[in-house]
Amino acid sequence: MFPTEIKKIACIGAGYVGGPTMAVIAQQCPHIQVTVVDINPQRIADWNDEDLSKLPVYEPGLPEVVAEARGRNLFFSTDVEGAIRESEMIFISVNTPTKTYGVGKGMAADLKYVELCARQIAEVATSNKIVVEKSTLPVRTAQAIRTILDSSSINGDTGASNKKAQFAVLSNPEFLAEGTAITDLLHADRVLIGSEDSEGGKQAEQALANIYANWIPREQIITTRIWSSELSKLTANAFLAQRISSINSISALCERTGADVDEVARAIGMDSRIGSKFLKSSVGFGGSCFQKDILNLVYLCRHFNLPEVADYWEQVVTLNDYQKHRFAKQIIDSLFNTVSGKKISFLGWAFKKDTNDTRESAAIYVADELLQDRAEIHVYDPKVKAEQIYADLEYLQANRRNTTQENGQLSSEEIRQLVNVHQSPFDATQNAHAIAVLTEWDEFKTYDWQKIYDGMLKPAFIFDGRNILDREALKAIGFELTSIGKG
Ligand SMILES: NC(=O)c1ccc[n+]([C@@H]2O[C@H](COP(=O)([O-])OP(=O)(O)OC[C@H]3O[C@@H](n4cnc5c(N)ncnc54)[C@H](O)[C@@H]3O)[C@@H](O)[C@H]2O)c1
Ligand SMILES: O=c1ccn([C@@H]2O[C@H](COP(=O)(O)OP(=O)(O)O[C@H]3O[C@H](CO)[C@@H](O)[C@H](O)[C@H]3O)[C@@H](O)[C@H]2O)c(=O)[nH]1
């Protein structure tokens, strides 16, 4: 029913996951034609740009992979229907953001883009297709996709079945982290494939496993029931984010007691049962996934009437909000209780280093709190464009998750008056009252900090939200330095 050796793949969604993932599949499998499609023509044009520095996703190593495969067996196109028709396997890699309206607002995943894909596949397909969920989805979404795929081949007027194609649905969640996407894809700890319990399901599972086996050892390709695979993705992100909230909670206690959170993290991380990764205390986790996926998990738990379990996981997000708020408040408190009219420089806007992605970046929330007190914010980020920064702040004004927040709204004009974006760290910090480090870009560690100090107003404050700067050296220069979790 389904071939186990695939020759043509389509991927719907040319974003942070679809683009890099398909580029690596194409690079590793020259015998497979891979077409990535998107409804956003600008995104596709950027993926096709001859100038590889214009790719829409900034990821170390990505331009090299695209250069090798693009035009050979990797194609980017806006022809969604054509790609669906041609291919034997279709990855759905569209965005699944938190709902901003209606039932489940602020908690549940918005599945409208995924649903649209399923409907389009059902409408267009004239031959059998293996449909792969690459997007992160609530447990049991595969059932909804199957229902759509199966029922849209029934004629709406007559009720007669005009089945042209049969479908298999697989869950194949992606575990890459931004900034290290290419390494993560090439050397994945594991590849997870969940399949339906049927002959077709097993054939489809085999077909997908055979693709990954071109570069991933077979023992690292694990197969599960489809619901387990869907739930494993949400659980993995919840566990990872929980570690960050756990160490961040301890950072607050360190500040009160004189302990040092980095020393505590090192001491506990050397216990092999705890492990040392994901224990870096920070201004709070950001990114498009952690908060969205935990809120989705919380929503599911409430839906299945598990309020204690829901409350447990929700606390991970609550603590993260607290950490961002704590950082902003510390800036205001240290600057004599007001930042009104004061110039605060932000080093970094991306949610982590080595990416141009800003979704849910802590910088957005810290900026928002300072803007409420009418600070003047001057941003420098090596990879984020000015328009993105304005768009992030405007989006936050329009879509506050916590509607009980007291903060007033700022108009686009006010945001543009109060926020300035610079091309150099020295311009951004000139005559500043304070610097806040929001992203852990490596270049921040290498600056001539004496020169920056000389250009600032005194006392010159630095708030290191990533604990990356050399504390002793900065203090020797004369900075008033505040780090996370250092009493
Ligand atoms: N970003 C990550 O690091 C990461 C990692 C693992 C999993 N995920 C999950 O992968 C999914 C995609 O995330 P992303 O970061 O790549 O999102 P993204 O917003 O960067 O990309 C999604 C793309 O899908 C396109 N799209 C939406 N609907 C479409 C349609 N009907 N037809 C064609 N194109 C359509 C959008 O235009 C957009 O370019 C999400 O479910 C996310 O949770 C993301
Ligand atoms: O010890 C740490 C580790 C991370 N972070 C922050 O946590 C956020 C997320 O970082 P990271 O997980 O490295 O990046 P993501 O790209 O969000 O990747 C996560 O989310 C993806 C989307 O689901 C998953 O595929 C990945 O496995 C998962 O790590 C960032 O703001 C980091 O700065 C910390 O504050 N301390």
XYZ file of C-alpha atoms and ligand atoms in Angstrom:
567
model
C 0.000 0.000 0.000
C 2.850 2.427 0.885
C 6.364 2.264 -0.581
C 9.125 1.799 1.997
C 11.729 3.523 -0.194
C 10.614 7.116 -0.752
C 11.714 9.110 -3.797
C 9.796 12.370 -3.384
C 9.114 14.328 -0.215
C 7.148 17.546 0.303
C 7.285 19.689 3.426
C 4.562 22.243 4.121
C 6.061 25.125 6.122
C 9.480 26.648 5.332
C 10.175 27.980 8.826
C 12.773 27.345 11.520
C 11.994 23.624 11.491
C 10.875 22.884 7.926
C 13.807 24.703 6.283
C 16.777 23.262 8.216
C 15.234 19.782 8.624
C 14.526 19.361 4.937
C 17.902 20.839 3.976
C 19.615 18.154 6.064
C 17.415 15.353 4.672
C 18.228 16.530 1.132
C 21.930 16.769 1.899
C 22.046 13.294 3.449
C 19.764 11.650 0.860
C 20.781 12.844 -2.632
C 18.503 10.142 -4.116
C 15.376 11.802 -2.633
C 13.788 14.914 -4.136
C 12.746 17.295 -1.355
C 10.399 20.234 -2.006
C 9.678 22.728 0.776
C 6.574 24.845 0.228
C 5.108 27.826 2.037
C 2.235 30.272 1.571
C 4.595 33.139 2.375
C 6.182 34.118 -0.979
C 8.818 36.333 0.645
C 10.033 33.440 2.784
C 10.369 31.232 -0.275
C 12.145 33.991 -2.222
C 14.602 34.330 0.695
C 15.252 30.579 0.738
C 15.982 30.798 -2.998
C 18.208 33.880 -2.715
C 21.619 33.417 -4.354
C 23.092 35.380 -1.455
C 23.113 32.768 1.314
C 23.370 35.456 3.997
C 19.748 36.306 3.142
C 18.298 32.911 4.132
C 15.263 33.598 6.351
C 16.671 31.501 9.186
C 20.056 32.278 10.723
C 21.675 29.016 11.834
C 25.381 28.176 11.978
C 26.183 25.656 9.211
C 22.872 26.087 7.379
C 24.178 28.078 4.384
C 26.707 25.322 3.619
C 24.032 22.603 3.696
C 21.676 24.648 1.495
C 24.490 25.443 -0.933
C 25.205 21.741 -1.368
C 21.646 20.531 -1.920
C 19.637 23.450 -3.338
C 18.877 23.022 -7.035
C 20.169 19.416 -6.892
C 17.460 17.691 -4.879
C 16.277 20.506 -2.594
C 13.686 22.972 -3.873
C 11.749 25.833 -2.278
C 8.423 26.756 -3.845
C 5.050 28.410 -3.277
C 3.287 25.694 -5.296
C 1.771 23.841 -2.340
C -0.704 21.823 -4.399
C 1.902 20.743 -6.942
C 4.224 19.527 -4.191
C 1.416 17.580 -2.484
C 0.381 15.946 -5.750
C 3.925 14.912 -6.696
C 5.182 13.486 -3.415
C 4.774 10.174 -1.615
C 5.489 11.590 1.827
C 4.323 14.989 3.134
C 5.685 16.600 6.284
C 3.441 19.127 8.013
C 5.797 21.644 9.622
C 3.582 24.679 10.058
C 3.358 26.886 13.138
C 1.166 25.845 16.082
C 1.173 28.946 18.301
C -0.820 29.446 21.492
C -4.423 30.412 20.686
C -5.078 34.131 21.029
C -8.861 33.896 20.743
C -11.913 31.837 21.685
C -11.933 28.503 23.520
C -8.539 27.770 25.092
C -7.295 31.331 24.533
C -3.832 31.814 26.008
C -3.359 28.084 26.684
C -4.291 25.654 23.904
C -2.303 25.209 20.683
C -3.903 26.845 17.662
C -4.276 24.011 15.169
C -5.904 25.980 12.352
C -2.800 25.873 10.124
C -2.388 22.129 10.623
C -6.051 21.558 9.865
C -5.778 23.609 6.674
C -2.854 21.467 5.554
C -4.791 18.258 6.192
C -7.767 19.557 4.219
C -5.566 20.639 1.344
C -3.783 17.274 1.222
C -7.116 15.448 1.199
C -8.441 17.651 -1.579
C -5.438 17.497 -3.853
C -4.104 13.962 -3.380
C -4.695 11.558 -6.222
C -2.318 8.854 -4.978
C -1.468 7.341 -1.577
C 0.347 9.666 0.824
C 2.245 9.255 4.057
C 1.443 12.344 6.138
C 4.032 13.130 8.806
C 3.298 15.400 11.766
C 6.513 17.377 12.230
C 4.828 20.282 14.000
C 4.478 19.933 17.775
C 0.884 18.876 18.434
C -1.377 17.996 21.344
C -1.731 14.307 22.012
C -4.414 12.725 19.750
C -4.108 15.286 16.941
C -3.225 12.464 14.560
C -6.777 11.237 15.031
C -8.152 14.614 13.930
C -5.862 14.651 10.891
C -6.959 11.129 9.955
C -10.624 12.093 10.282
C -10.123 15.049 7.941
C -8.102 13.019 5.445
C -10.652 10.199 5.381
C -13.844 12.234 5.338
C -12.927 14.784 2.702
C -12.831 12.074 0.085
C -16.587 11.703 0.679
C -18.628 13.890 -1.675
C -20.408 16.571 0.405
C -23.540 16.649 -1.798
C -24.193 12.986 -2.463
C -22.414 11.360 0.475
C -20.806 8.954 -2.016
C -17.207 7.961 -1.485
C -14.858 9.045 -4.259
C -11.708 7.826 -2.565
C -8.730 8.651 -4.722
C -6.045 8.094 -2.202
C -5.223 6.305 1.014
C -3.330 7.929 3.844
C -1.023 6.905 6.655
C -0.415 9.362 9.503
C 2.884 9.365 11.415
C 4.084 11.474 14.321
C 7.742 12.490 13.995
C 8.359 15.342 16.454
C 11.429 17.487 16.018
C 13.863 17.955 18.902
C 16.337 20.399 17.335
C 17.224 23.529 19.289
C 17.746 26.784 17.444
C 21.332 27.945 17.165
C 22.501 24.323 17.023
C 19.902 23.010 14.565
C 22.308 21.571 12.003
C 24.425 19.691 14.565
C 21.270 18.519 16.335
C 19.827 17.207 13.062
C 23.046 15.532 11.949
C 23.756 13.974 15.362
C 20.284 13.581 16.850
C 20.206 11.845 20.260
C 17.206 9.992 18.899
C 14.637 10.144 16.114
C 11.115 9.373 17.276
C 8.466 7.889 15.001
C 4.947 7.157 16.202
C 2.692 5.153 13.917
C -0.840 3.846 13.716
C -1.400 0.215 14.605
C -2.142 -1.078 11.109
C -0.314 -2.669 8.194
C -0.210 0.682 6.365
C 1.000 2.380 9.541
C 3.916 -0.045 9.854
C 4.865 0.384 6.174
C 4.845 4.154 6.590
C 6.950 3.895 9.761
C 9.458 1.753 7.846
C 9.576 4.279 4.999
C 10.390 7.168 7.349
C 12.900 5.127 9.372
C 14.684 4.218 6.116
C 15.130 7.912 5.315
C 16.711 8.744 8.678
C 18.832 5.578 8.534
C 20.877 7.272 5.801
C 22.751 9.057 8.591
C 21.281 8.150 12.008
C 22.248 4.768 13.564
C 19.239 2.402 13.523
C 19.308 1.917 17.312
C 18.698 5.656 17.749
C 15.552 5.578 15.603
C 12.849 4.658 18.067
C 9.282 3.749 17.226
C 6.258 4.045 19.498
C 2.488 4.196 19.380
C 1.339 7.424 17.842
C -0.102 8.963 21.044
C 3.109 8.252 22.957
C 5.137 10.013 20.286
C 2.926 13.105 20.359
C 3.006 13.234 24.162
C 6.782 12.630 24.325
C 7.451 15.900 22.534
C 5.416 17.982 24.984
C 6.937 16.057 27.886
C 10.529 16.572 26.688
C 10.027 20.325 26.479
C 8.256 20.423 29.833
C 11.154 18.576 31.512
C 13.783 20.817 29.886
C 11.975 24.016 30.826
C 11.358 22.675 34.333
C 15.123 22.410 34.882
C 15.564 26.059 33.958
C 12.746 27.195 36.230
C 14.153 25.032 39.009
C 17.604 26.609 38.852
C 16.085 30.072 38.387
C 14.027 29.585 41.537
C 17.262 28.804 43.373
C 18.868 31.939 41.868
C 16.394 34.092 43.799
C 17.353 32.314 47.015
C 21.065 32.728 46.196
C 20.597 36.468 45.907
C 19.043 36.630 49.382
C 21.566 34.331 51.056
C 24.915 35.137 49.460
C 25.239 31.799 47.661
C 26.290 31.704 43.983
C 23.886 29.973 41.594
C 26.619 28.953 39.144
C 28.496 27.230 41.956
C 25.317 25.489 43.103
C 24.556 24.378 39.520
C 28.050 22.963 39.115
C 27.885 21.160 42.434
C 24.533 19.494 41.756
C 25.226 18.897 38.054
C 28.195 16.657 38.853
C 25.758 14.166 40.332
C 25.305 11.904 37.316
C 21.661 11.368 38.262
C 21.032 15.102 37.887
C 23.451 15.891 35.034
C 25.008 19.236 34.175
C 23.040 20.377 31.122
C 20.222 22.933 31.188
C 21.176 24.312 34.575
C 22.260 27.764 33.430
C 20.374 30.352 35.412
C 19.173 33.255 33.286
C 16.737 36.114 32.906
C 14.222 33.421 31.917
C 13.696 31.022 29.056
C 12.266 32.241 25.780
C 11.717 30.744 22.343
C 8.659 29.704 20.444
C 8.376 26.301 22.107
C 8.778 25.983 25.870
C 5.992 28.260 27.070
C 3.624 27.298 24.257
C 4.133 23.563 24.769
C 3.815 23.675 28.564
C 0.636 25.763 28.364
C -0.675 23.242 25.874
C 0.187 20.406 28.285
C -1.553 22.268 31.115
C -4.617 22.763 28.918
C -4.701 19.057 28.076
C -4.436 18.096 31.759
C -7.337 20.395 32.652
C -9.312 18.988 29.689
C -8.777 15.472 31.031
C -9.741 16.642 34.536
C -6.287 16.415 36.111
C -6.133 19.768 37.919
C -3.227 18.851 40.243
C -1.083 17.770 37.299
C -2.018 20.933 35.388
C -1.089 23.170 38.346
C 2.247 21.377 38.739
C 3.356 22.137 35.180
C 1.851 25.607 35.057
C 4.174 26.607 37.868
C 7.150 26.220 35.474
C 5.750 29.076 33.367
C 4.718 31.122 36.397
C 8.264 30.934 37.763
C 9.644 31.968 34.373
C 7.372 35.032 34.312
C 8.562 35.820 37.841
C 12.213 35.592 36.758
C 11.718 38.073 33.879
C 9.767 40.409 36.160
C 12.396 40.137 38.899
C 15.110 41.178 36.451
C 13.180 44.229 35.204
C 12.306 45.233 38.766
C 15.940 44.941 39.828
C 16.909 47.422 37.107
C 14.258 49.917 38.202
C 15.067 49.493 41.928
C 18.806 49.917 41.357
C 18.301 53.045 39.284
C 16.795 54.807 42.301
C 13.249 53.567 41.724
C 12.628 55.025 38.311
C 13.923 54.596 34.778
C 11.737 57.342 33.357
C 13.691 59.253 30.711
C 16.794 57.140 31.421
C 18.731 55.448 28.664
C 18.885 51.685 29.148
C 20.977 49.730 26.629
C 19.949 46.197 25.727
C 22.698 43.898 24.525
C 20.816 41.138 22.734
C 17.209 40.729 21.701
C 17.161 37.140 20.331
C 15.853 34.488 22.750
C 19.273 32.797 22.756
C 22.583 33.164 20.962
C 23.234 32.074 17.369
C 19.693 32.632 16.143
C 17.763 35.578 14.706
C 14.565 34.222 16.287
C 12.984 36.499 18.899
C 9.758 34.673 19.669
C 8.950 34.891 23.407
C 12.401 36.336 24.068
C 12.838 37.523 27.650
C 14.075 40.826 26.166
C 10.559 41.655 24.955
C 9.035 41.324 28.419
C 11.833 43.136 30.223
C 11.613 45.974 27.674
C 7.856 46.138 28.131
C 8.167 46.558 31.908
C 10.787 49.279 31.534
C 8.707 51.027 28.879
C 5.771 51.141 31.284
C 8.024 53.300 33.457
C 8.895 55.305 30.311
C 12.526 54.231 29.943
C 14.363 54.990 26.704
C 15.603 51.670 25.349
C 18.576 51.334 22.991
C 19.031 47.875 21.507
C 21.949 46.191 19.814
C 21.639 42.591 18.590
C 24.055 41.131 16.026
C 21.317 39.335 14.037
C 17.904 40.815 14.801
C 16.502 43.512 12.535
C 14.931 46.732 13.874
C 11.528 46.009 12.334
C 11.390 42.678 14.160
C 11.995 44.405 17.498
C 9.171 46.895 16.903
C 6.889 44.092 15.703
C 7.613 42.054 18.869
C 6.681 44.947 21.150
C 3.577 45.787 19.153
C 2.485 42.140 19.172
C 2.858 42.011 22.950
C 0.659 45.093 23.345
C -2.037 43.426 21.262
C -1.851 39.893 22.686
C -1.082 39.874 26.383
C -1.421 36.338 27.693
C -2.204 37.509 31.182
C -5.102 39.866 30.629
C -5.194 40.844 34.305
C -1.791 42.514 33.876
C -1.939 46.089 35.066
C 0.369 47.427 32.378
C -1.051 50.138 30.168
C -1.013 49.868 26.410
C 1.605 51.681 24.359
C 0.842 52.856 20.852
C 3.133 52.019 17.927
C 4.208 55.665 17.849
C 5.135 55.616 21.531
C 7.123 52.414 21.058
C 9.026 53.911 18.130
C 9.758 57.060 20.138
C 11.050 55.178 23.166
C 12.936 52.319 21.478
C 16.009 52.860 19.292
C 17.892 50.130 17.462
C 21.620 50.467 16.778
C 24.128 48.825 14.473
C 26.957 48.860 16.998
C 27.209 48.127 20.734
C 29.171 51.335 21.246
C 26.405 53.506 19.768
C 23.812 51.621 21.816
C 25.667 52.195 25.088
C 26.866 55.789 24.555
C 25.582 58.024 27.394
C 23.582 55.121 28.845
C 22.584 54.949 32.494
C 22.615 51.157 32.441
C 23.270 48.112 30.255
C 21.181 44.957 30.401
C 22.539 41.759 28.828
C 19.558 39.812 27.507
C 21.175 37.286 25.125
C 24.377 35.303 25.639
C 26.027 36.218 22.293
C 29.735 35.287 22.495
C 30.840 38.632 21.066
C 29.589 40.454 24.186
C 32.401 38.845 26.177
C 35.062 40.213 23.836
C 34.171 43.932 23.880
C 36.479 46.698 25.026
C 34.528 47.239 28.250
C 36.755 50.108 29.367
C 35.740 52.002 26.219
C 32.065 51.265 26.900
C 32.448 52.385 30.526
C 34.095 55.633 29.451
C 31.133 56.432 27.195
C 28.456 55.837 29.874
C 26.930 58.067 32.554
C 28.162 57.326 36.096
C 27.440 55.331 38.140
C 27.570 52.884 35.198
C 25.234 49.971 35.892
C 25.327 46.553 34.205
C 22.683 43.885 34.711
C 24.018 40.616 33.345
C 20.917 38.527 32.637
C 23.039 35.680 31.302
C 25.982 35.598 33.706
C 28.451 35.702 30.826
C 30.577 38.745 31.657
C 33.835 38.714 33.620
C 32.675 40.026 36.989
C 36.046 40.825 38.468
C 37.268 42.662 35.339
C 34.110 44.777 35.093
C 34.154 45.663 38.776
C 37.818 46.664 38.474
C 36.866 49.047 35.653
C 34.275 50.634 37.941
C 30.957 49.174 36.803
C 28.111 48.585 39.258
C 27.465 44.969 38.271
C 24.422 42.855 39.108
C 24.319 39.216 37.990
C 21.657 36.539 38.282
C 21.779 34.487 41.470
C 24.920 36.000 42.956
C 24.376 37.319 46.449
N 11.438 26.445 16.158
C 11.917 25.341 16.721
O 13.049 25.305 17.196
C 11.073 24.095 16.802
C 11.688 22.892 17.164
C 10.903 21.738 17.222
C 9.566 21.782 16.893
N 8.992 22.958 16.535
C 7.592 22.942 16.096
O 7.582 22.937 14.667
C 6.460 23.678 14.162
C 6.935 24.765 13.229
O 7.737 25.668 13.956
P 8.628 26.765 13.233
O 9.460 27.375 14.300
O 9.293 26.178 12.044
O 7.491 27.791 12.745
P 7.637 28.980 11.685
O 6.597 29.965 12.027
O 9.077 29.406 11.616
O 7.300 28.316 10.274
C 6.036 27.857 9.925
C 5.808 28.175 8.449
O 4.604 27.534 8.027
C 3.991 28.360 7.038
N 2.585 27.975 6.880
C 1.572 28.097 7.776
N 0.428 27.579 7.272
C 0.720 27.126 6.024
C -0.045 26.488 5.010
N -1.332 26.195 5.197
N 0.565 26.165 3.849
C 1.880 26.451 3.659
N 2.664 27.043 4.597
C 2.087 27.382 5.766
C 4.202 29.762 7.559
O 4.073 30.708 6.527
C 5.635 29.663 8.133
O 6.615 30.064 7.198
C 5.715 24.174 15.403
O 4.698 23.263 15.710
C 6.786 24.148 16.487
O 6.232 23.982 17.767
C 9.723 24.115 16.456
O 20.416 26.148 30.886
C 19.694 26.829 30.152
C 19.301 26.418 28.857
C 18.471 27.230 28.108
N 18.044 28.414 28.596
C 17.132 29.251 27.800
O 16.031 28.451 27.409
C 15.511 28.876 26.164
C 15.399 27.724 25.188
O 16.673 27.263 24.843
P 16.903 25.944 23.968
O 16.125 24.841 24.538
O 18.353 25.736 23.856
O 16.363 26.400 22.522
P 15.026 26.047 21.709
O 15.335 26.301 20.288
O 13.863 26.730 22.325
O 14.850 24.468 21.855
C 13.878 23.855 22.705
O 12.626 23.842 22.070
C 12.617 23.152 20.806
C 11.249 23.341 20.205
O 10.319 22.426 20.656
C 12.996 21.691 21.041
O 12.989 20.995 19.796
C 14.370 21.619 21.692
O 14.698 20.261 21.974
C 14.349 22.428 22.977
O 15.659 22.470 23.558
C 16.455 29.984 25.682
O 15.902 31.242 25.988
C 17.712 29.739 26.483
O 18.480 30.898 26.660
C 18.422 28.836 29.873
O 18.024 29.910 30.336
N 19.240 28.028 30.605
